[in-house]
PDB file of C-alpha atoms in Angstrom:
ATOM      1  CA  MET M   1       2.641   5.736 -37.712  1.00 49.00           C
ATOM      2  CA  SER M   2       2.374   9.115 -36.235  1.00 50.00           C
ATOM      3  CA  THR M   3       4.135   9.047 -32.757  1.00 52.00           C
ATOM      4  CA  GLU M   4       2.338  12.639 -31.569  1.00 58.00           C
ATOM      5  CA  ASN M   5       0.170  11.134 -29.322  1.00 60.00           C
ATOM      6  CA  ALA M   6       2.026   7.683 -28.517  1.00 53.00           C
ATOM      7  CA  PRO M   7       2.592   7.923 -24.644  1.00 58.00           C
ATOM      8  CA  GLU M   8       6.009   9.103 -23.413  1.00 62.00           C
ATOM      9  CA  MET M   9       8.379   6.105 -22.378  1.00 62.00           C
ATOM     10  CA  PRO M  10      10.169   6.541 -19.345  1.00 66.00           C
ATOM     11  CA  PRO M  11      13.845   6.536 -19.817  1.00 76.00           C
ATOM     12  CA  ARG M  12      15.807   3.387 -19.426  1.00 82.00           C
ATOM     13  CA  ARG M  13      17.290   2.653 -16.473  1.00 91.00           C
ATOM     14  CA  LEU M  14      20.133   0.647 -16.608  1.00 93.00           C
ATOM     15  CA  LEU M  15      22.292   2.947 -14.885  1.00 95.00           C
ATOM     16  CA  TRP M  16      20.221   2.718 -11.377  1.00 95.00           C
ATOM     17  CA  THR M  17      20.311  -0.829 -11.979  1.00 97.00           C
ATOM     18  CA  LEU M  18      24.432  -1.135 -12.192  1.00 97.00           C
ATOM     19  CA  LEU M  19      24.078   1.978  -9.292  1.00 97.00           C
ATOM     20  CA  VAL M  20      22.265   0.057  -6.967  1.00 98.00           C
ATOM     21  CA  ALA M  21      24.092  -3.482  -7.521  1.00 98.00           C
ATOM     22  CA  ALA M  22      27.611  -1.380  -7.198  1.00 98.00           C
ATOM     23  CA  VAL M  23      26.432  -0.107  -4.089  1.00 98.00           C
ATOM     24  CA  LEU M  24      25.628  -3.123  -2.378  1.00 98.00           C
ATOM     25  CA  LEU M  25      28.829  -4.635  -3.651  1.00 98.00           C
ATOM     26  CA  ALA M  26      30.842  -2.120  -1.861  1.00 98.00           C
ATOM     27  CA  ALA M  27      29.028  -2.619   1.066  1.00 98.00           C
ATOM     28  CA  ASP M  28      28.830  -6.272   1.376  1.00 98.00           C
ATOM     29  CA  GLN M  29      32.713  -6.421   0.833  1.00 98.00           C
ATOM     30  CA  LEU M  30      33.518  -3.954   3.368  1.00 98.00           C
ATOM     31  CA  THR M  31      31.402  -5.228   5.914  1.00 98.00           C
ATOM     32  CA  LYS M  32      32.945  -9.676   4.599  1.00 98.00           C
ATOM     33  CA  TRP M  33      36.477  -7.557   5.649  1.00 98.00           C
ATOM     34  CA  TRP M  34      35.388  -5.831   8.799  1.00 98.00           C
ATOM     35  CA  ALA M  35      33.709  -8.884   9.906  1.00 98.00           C
ATOM     36  CA  VAL M  36      36.879 -10.737   9.352  1.00 97.00           C
ATOM     37  CA  ASP M  37      39.011  -8.715  10.666  1.00 97.00           C
ATOM     38  CA  ALA M  38      37.245  -7.905  13.517  1.00 97.00           C
ATOM     39  CA  LEU M  39      35.296 -11.186  14.378  1.00 98.00           C
ATOM     40  CA  THR M  40      37.839 -13.957  13.322  1.00 97.00           C
ATOM     41  CA  GLY M  41      39.323 -15.689  16.722  1.00 96.00           C
ATOM     42  CA  HIS M  42      36.630 -14.298  19.309  1.00 96.00           C
ATOM     43  CA  ALA M  43      33.599 -15.317  20.182  1.00 95.00           C
ATOM     44  CA  PRO M  44      30.557 -14.244  18.575  1.00 96.00           C
ATOM     45  CA  ILE M  45      29.643 -10.544  19.656  1.00 96.00           C
ATOM     46  CA  PRO M  46      25.509  -9.893  21.003  1.00 97.00           C
ATOM     47  CA  VAL M  47      24.122  -7.323  18.768  1.00 96.00           C
ATOM     48  CA  ILE M  48      20.249  -7.472  20.222  1.00 96.00           C
ATOM     49  CA  GLY M  49      21.258 -10.000  22.613  1.00 93.00           C
ATOM     50  CA  ASP M  50      21.610 -13.835  20.899  1.00 89.00           C
ATOM     51  CA  PHE M  51      18.473 -12.990  18.816  1.00 96.00           C
ATOM     52  CA  ILE M  52      21.563 -11.307  16.362  1.00 97.00           C
ATOM     53  CA  ARG M  53      24.882 -12.047  16.980  1.00 98.00           C
ATOM     54  CA  PHE M  54      28.013 -11.375  15.223  1.00 98.00           C
ATOM     55  CA  ARG M  55      29.728 -14.577  14.725  1.00 97.00           C
ATOM     56  CA  LEU M  56      32.469 -15.236  11.083  1.00 98.00           C
ATOM     57  CA  LEU M  57      31.411 -18.360   9.343  1.00 95.00           C
ATOM     58  CA  TYR M  58      32.705 -19.103   6.041  1.00 94.00           C
ATOM     59  CA  ASN M  59      30.087 -21.252   4.001  1.00 91.00           C
ATOM     60  CA  PRO M  60      31.285 -23.296   0.935  1.00 87.00           C
ATOM     61  CA  GLY M  61      27.926 -24.120   0.119  1.00 73.00           C
ATOM     62  CA  ALA M  62      24.906 -22.062  -0.622  1.00 70.00           C
ATOM     63  CA  ALA M  63      21.821 -21.025   2.213  1.00 67.00           C
ATOM     64  CA  PHE M  64      22.124 -23.297   5.541  1.00 59.00           C
ATOM     65  CA  SER M  65      25.128 -24.395   3.747  1.00 62.00           C
ATOM     66  CA  LEU M  66      23.189 -26.356   1.603  1.00 65.00           C
ATOM     67  CA  GLY M  67      25.995 -28.636  -0.859  1.00 65.00           C
ATOM     68  CA  ALA M  68      28.803 -27.940   0.342  1.00 67.00           C
ATOM     69  CA  ASN M  69      30.897 -30.144  -1.364  1.00 74.00           C
ATOM     70  CA  SER M  70      29.049 -28.438  -4.537  1.00 76.00           C
ATOM     71  CA  THR M  71      30.641 -25.139  -4.346  1.00 82.00           C
ATOM     72  CA  TRP M  72      31.759 -25.215  -7.951  1.00 86.00           C
ATOM     73  CA  ILE M  73      28.504 -25.361  -9.422  1.00 90.00           C
ATOM     74  CA  PHE M  74      27.339 -21.981  -6.663  1.00 87.00           C
ATOM     75  CA  ALA M  75      29.854 -19.916  -9.102  1.00 90.00           C
ATOM     76  CA  ILE M  76      28.738 -21.343 -11.784  1.00 93.00           C
ATOM     77  CA  LEU M  77      24.789 -20.838 -11.117  1.00 93.00           C
ATOM     78  CA  ALA M  78      26.040 -17.136  -9.599  1.00 94.00           C
ATOM     79  CA  ALA M  79      27.968 -16.048 -13.155  1.00 96.00           C
ATOM     80  CA  ALA M  80      24.582 -17.076 -14.628  1.00 97.00           C
ATOM     81  CA  ALA M  81      22.602 -14.704 -12.913  1.00 97.00           C
ATOM     82  CA  VAL M  82      24.869 -11.764 -13.228  1.00 98.00           C
ATOM     83  CA  VAL M  83      24.970 -12.674 -17.284  1.00 98.00           C
ATOM     84  CA  ALA M  84      21.080 -12.823 -17.007  1.00 97.00           C
ATOM     85  CA  LEU M  85      20.589 -10.113 -14.728  1.00 97.00           C
ATOM     86  CA  LEU M  86      22.596  -7.484 -16.942  1.00 96.00           C
ATOM     87  CA  TRP M  87      20.551  -9.293 -20.113  1.00 96.00           C
ATOM     88  CA  ILE M  88      17.274  -8.250 -18.677  1.00 95.00           C
ATOM     89  CA  SER M  89      18.105  -4.905 -17.270  1.00 95.00           C
ATOM     90  CA  ARG M  90      18.820  -3.580 -20.401  1.00 93.00           C
ATOM     91  CA  LYS M  91      15.198  -3.332 -21.539  1.00 91.00           C
ATOM     92  CA  VAL M  92      13.931  -1.875 -17.080  1.00 94.00           C
ATOM     93  CA  ARG M  93      12.520   1.280 -17.527  1.00 93.00           C
ATOM     94  CA  SER M  94      10.118   0.979 -14.090  1.00 94.00           C
ATOM     95  CA  ALA M  95      12.346   2.385 -11.389  1.00 94.00           C
ATOM     96  CA  GLY M  96      10.867  -0.263  -8.773  1.00 96.00           C
ATOM     97  CA  TRP M  97      12.623  -3.497 -11.438  1.00 97.00           C
ATOM     98  CA  ALA M  98      15.568  -1.195 -11.496  1.00 97.00           C
ATOM     99  CA  ILE M  99      16.030  -1.330  -8.002  1.00 97.00           C
ATOM    100  CA  SER M 100      14.814  -4.871  -7.308  1.00 98.00           C
ATOM    101  CA  LEU M 101      17.609  -5.864 -10.389  1.00 98.00           C
ATOM    102  CA  GLY M 102      19.981  -3.744  -8.536  1.00 98.00           C
ATOM    103  CA  LEU M 103      19.806  -5.584  -5.481  1.00 98.00           C
ATOM    104  CA  LEU M 104      19.545  -8.841  -7.368  1.00 98.00           C
ATOM    105  CA  LEU M 105      22.665  -8.256  -9.286  1.00 98.00           C
ATOM    106  CA  GLY M 106      24.726  -6.978  -6.804  1.00 98.00           C
ATOM    107  CA  GLY M 107      24.066  -9.922  -4.427  1.00 98.00           C
ATOM    108  CA  ALA M 108      24.905 -12.340  -7.424  1.00 97.00           C
ATOM    109  CA  THR M 109      28.245 -10.379  -8.089  1.00 98.00           C
ATOM    110  CA  THR M 110      29.426 -10.337  -4.727  1.00 97.00           C
ATOM    111  CA  HIS M 111      28.886 -13.617  -3.991  1.00 95.00           C
ATOM    112  CA  LEU M 112      30.485 -14.861  -7.238  1.00 96.00           C
ATOM    113  CA  GLY M 113      33.306 -12.549  -6.510  1.00 96.00           C
ATOM    114  CA  ASP M 114      33.290 -15.500  -3.163  1.00 95.00           C
ATOM    115  CA  ARG M 115      33.275 -18.249  -5.065  1.00 93.00           C
ATOM    116  CA  LEU M 116      35.950 -17.394  -7.519  1.00 95.00           C
ATOM    117  CA  PHE M 117      38.725 -14.682  -5.178  1.00 95.00           C
ATOM    118  CA  ARG M 118      38.497 -16.087  -1.428  1.00 94.00           C
ATOM    119  CA  GLU M 119      40.206 -18.846  -0.076  1.00 93.00           C
ATOM    120  CA  PRO M 120      40.225 -22.232  -0.949  1.00 90.00           C
ATOM    121  CA  GLY M 121      40.411 -21.684  -4.214  1.00 88.00           C
ATOM    122  CA  PHE M 122      39.647 -20.710  -7.973  1.00 88.00           C
ATOM    123  CA  ALA M 123      35.999 -21.617  -7.784  1.00 82.00           C
ATOM    124  CA  ARG M 124      35.660 -23.211  -4.627  1.00 88.00           C
ATOM    125  CA  GLY M 125      36.152 -20.284  -2.801  1.00 91.00           C
ATOM    126  CA  HIS M 126      33.892 -19.615   0.542  1.00 93.00           C
ATOM    127  CA  VAL M 127      31.434 -17.472   1.106  1.00 95.00           C
ATOM    128  CA  VAL M 128      32.017 -15.289   4.723  1.00 97.00           C
ATOM    129  CA  ASP M 129      28.733 -15.051   6.555  1.00 97.00           C
ATOM    130  CA  PHE M 130      28.606 -13.330  10.153  1.00 98.00           C
ATOM    131  CA  ILE M 131      25.056 -11.910  10.644  1.00 98.00           C
ATOM    132  CA  ASP M 132      23.973 -15.162  12.966  1.00 97.00           C
ATOM    133  CA  TYR M 133      19.943 -15.005  13.819  1.00 97.00           C
ATOM    134  CA  ASN M 134      19.341 -16.772  16.810  1.00 96.00           C
ATOM    135  CA  GLY M 135      21.246 -20.074  15.482  1.00 91.00           C
ATOM    136  CA  TRP M 136      18.130 -20.307  12.298  1.00 93.00           C
ATOM    137  CA  PHE M 137      21.164 -19.304  10.035  1.00 92.00           C
ATOM    138  CA  VAL M 138      24.083 -16.999   9.066  1.00 95.00           C
ATOM    139  CA  GLY M 139      23.660 -14.772   6.675  1.00 96.00           C
ATOM    140  CA  ASN M 140      25.399 -11.760   4.818  1.00 98.00           C
ATOM    141  CA  VAL M 141      24.603  -7.682   3.712  1.00 98.00           C
ATOM    142  CA  ALA M 142      23.945  -9.846   0.004  1.00 98.00           C
ATOM    143  CA  ASP M 143      21.901 -11.897   1.552  1.00 97.00           C
ATOM    144  CA  ILE M 144      19.889  -9.541   3.058  1.00 98.00           C
ATOM    145  CA  ALA M 145      19.638  -7.338  -0.383  1.00 98.00           C
ATOM    146  CA  LEU M 146      19.032 -10.995  -1.990  1.00 97.00           C
ATOM    147  CA  PHE M 147      16.319 -11.465  -0.120  1.00 97.00           C
ATOM    148  CA  PHE M 148      14.017  -7.718  -0.444  1.00 98.00           C
ATOM    149  CA  GLY M 149      15.359  -8.219  -4.406  1.00 98.00           C
ATOM    150  CA  ALA M 150      13.251 -11.459  -4.276  1.00 98.00           C
ATOM    151  CA  VAL M 151      10.470 -10.311  -2.686  1.00 98.00           C
ATOM    152  CA  SER M 152      10.301  -7.062  -4.912  1.00 98.00           C
ATOM    153  CA  LEU M 153       9.792  -8.838  -7.518  1.00 97.00           C
ATOM    154  CA  PHE M 154       7.255 -10.794  -6.377  1.00 98.00           C
ATOM    155  CA  VAL M 155       5.295  -7.693  -5.327  1.00 98.00           C
ATOM    156  CA  LEU M 156       5.995  -6.130  -8.023  1.00 97.00           C
ATOM    157  CA  SER M 157       4.289  -9.112 -10.330  1.00 96.00           C
ATOM    158  CA  PHE M 158       1.666  -9.648  -8.357  1.00 96.00           C
ATOM    159  CA  ARG M 159       0.828  -5.794  -8.859  1.00 96.00           C
ATOM    160  CA  GLY M 160       1.274  -6.064 -12.445  1.00 95.00           C
ATOM    161  CA  VAL M 161       3.699  -3.585 -12.668  1.00 94.00           C
ATOM    162  CA  PRO M 162       5.393  -4.275 -16.220  1.00 94.00           C
ATOM    163  CA  ILE M 163       9.844  -4.053 -16.546  1.00 91.00           C
ATOM    164  CA  GLU M 164       8.927  -1.425 -19.305  1.00 85.00           C
ATOM    165  CA  GLY M 165       6.942   0.536 -16.904  1.00 73.00           C
ATOM    166  CA  VAL M 166       4.179   1.900 -18.506  1.00 63.00           C
ATOM    167  CA  LYS M 167       0.948  -0.457 -18.166  1.00 52.00           C
ATOM    168  CA  GLU M 168      -0.715  -1.454 -21.370  1.00 44.00           C
TER     169      GLU M 168
END
């Protein structure tokens, strides 16, 4: 079979995915370090009035503190997500997919790290949350990335953009 007239495939984008994930991991952990240092024992700090405030919480559960008594399950789920995202990322050729998967991989990895290495102990650690959205919920930088990563994957899928980066 001749490859002379075959369309050229874009290069794999695994490095992009890993780079986005690494930058997110660093940003999330640095902001959590700041939050623990600056907010421990202090009243909430208004950022945009009471609509967005910095307020330190340690979340043993998932979003909205659901499943607070099942922290170890979230550690297992985060580990499975990291493995699955790495597996999927191996075939990415689309820049959009690479960035989106990087956001998800970085968010899952940093949450896994919190679960494994923060108090009260291995696979029971609490996630540091500090961005209070008008009392509706409190999150962190990784949560923002997870949200945008999921939304962008939905948009890419809805638009029919293949993970391989080419349309058939």
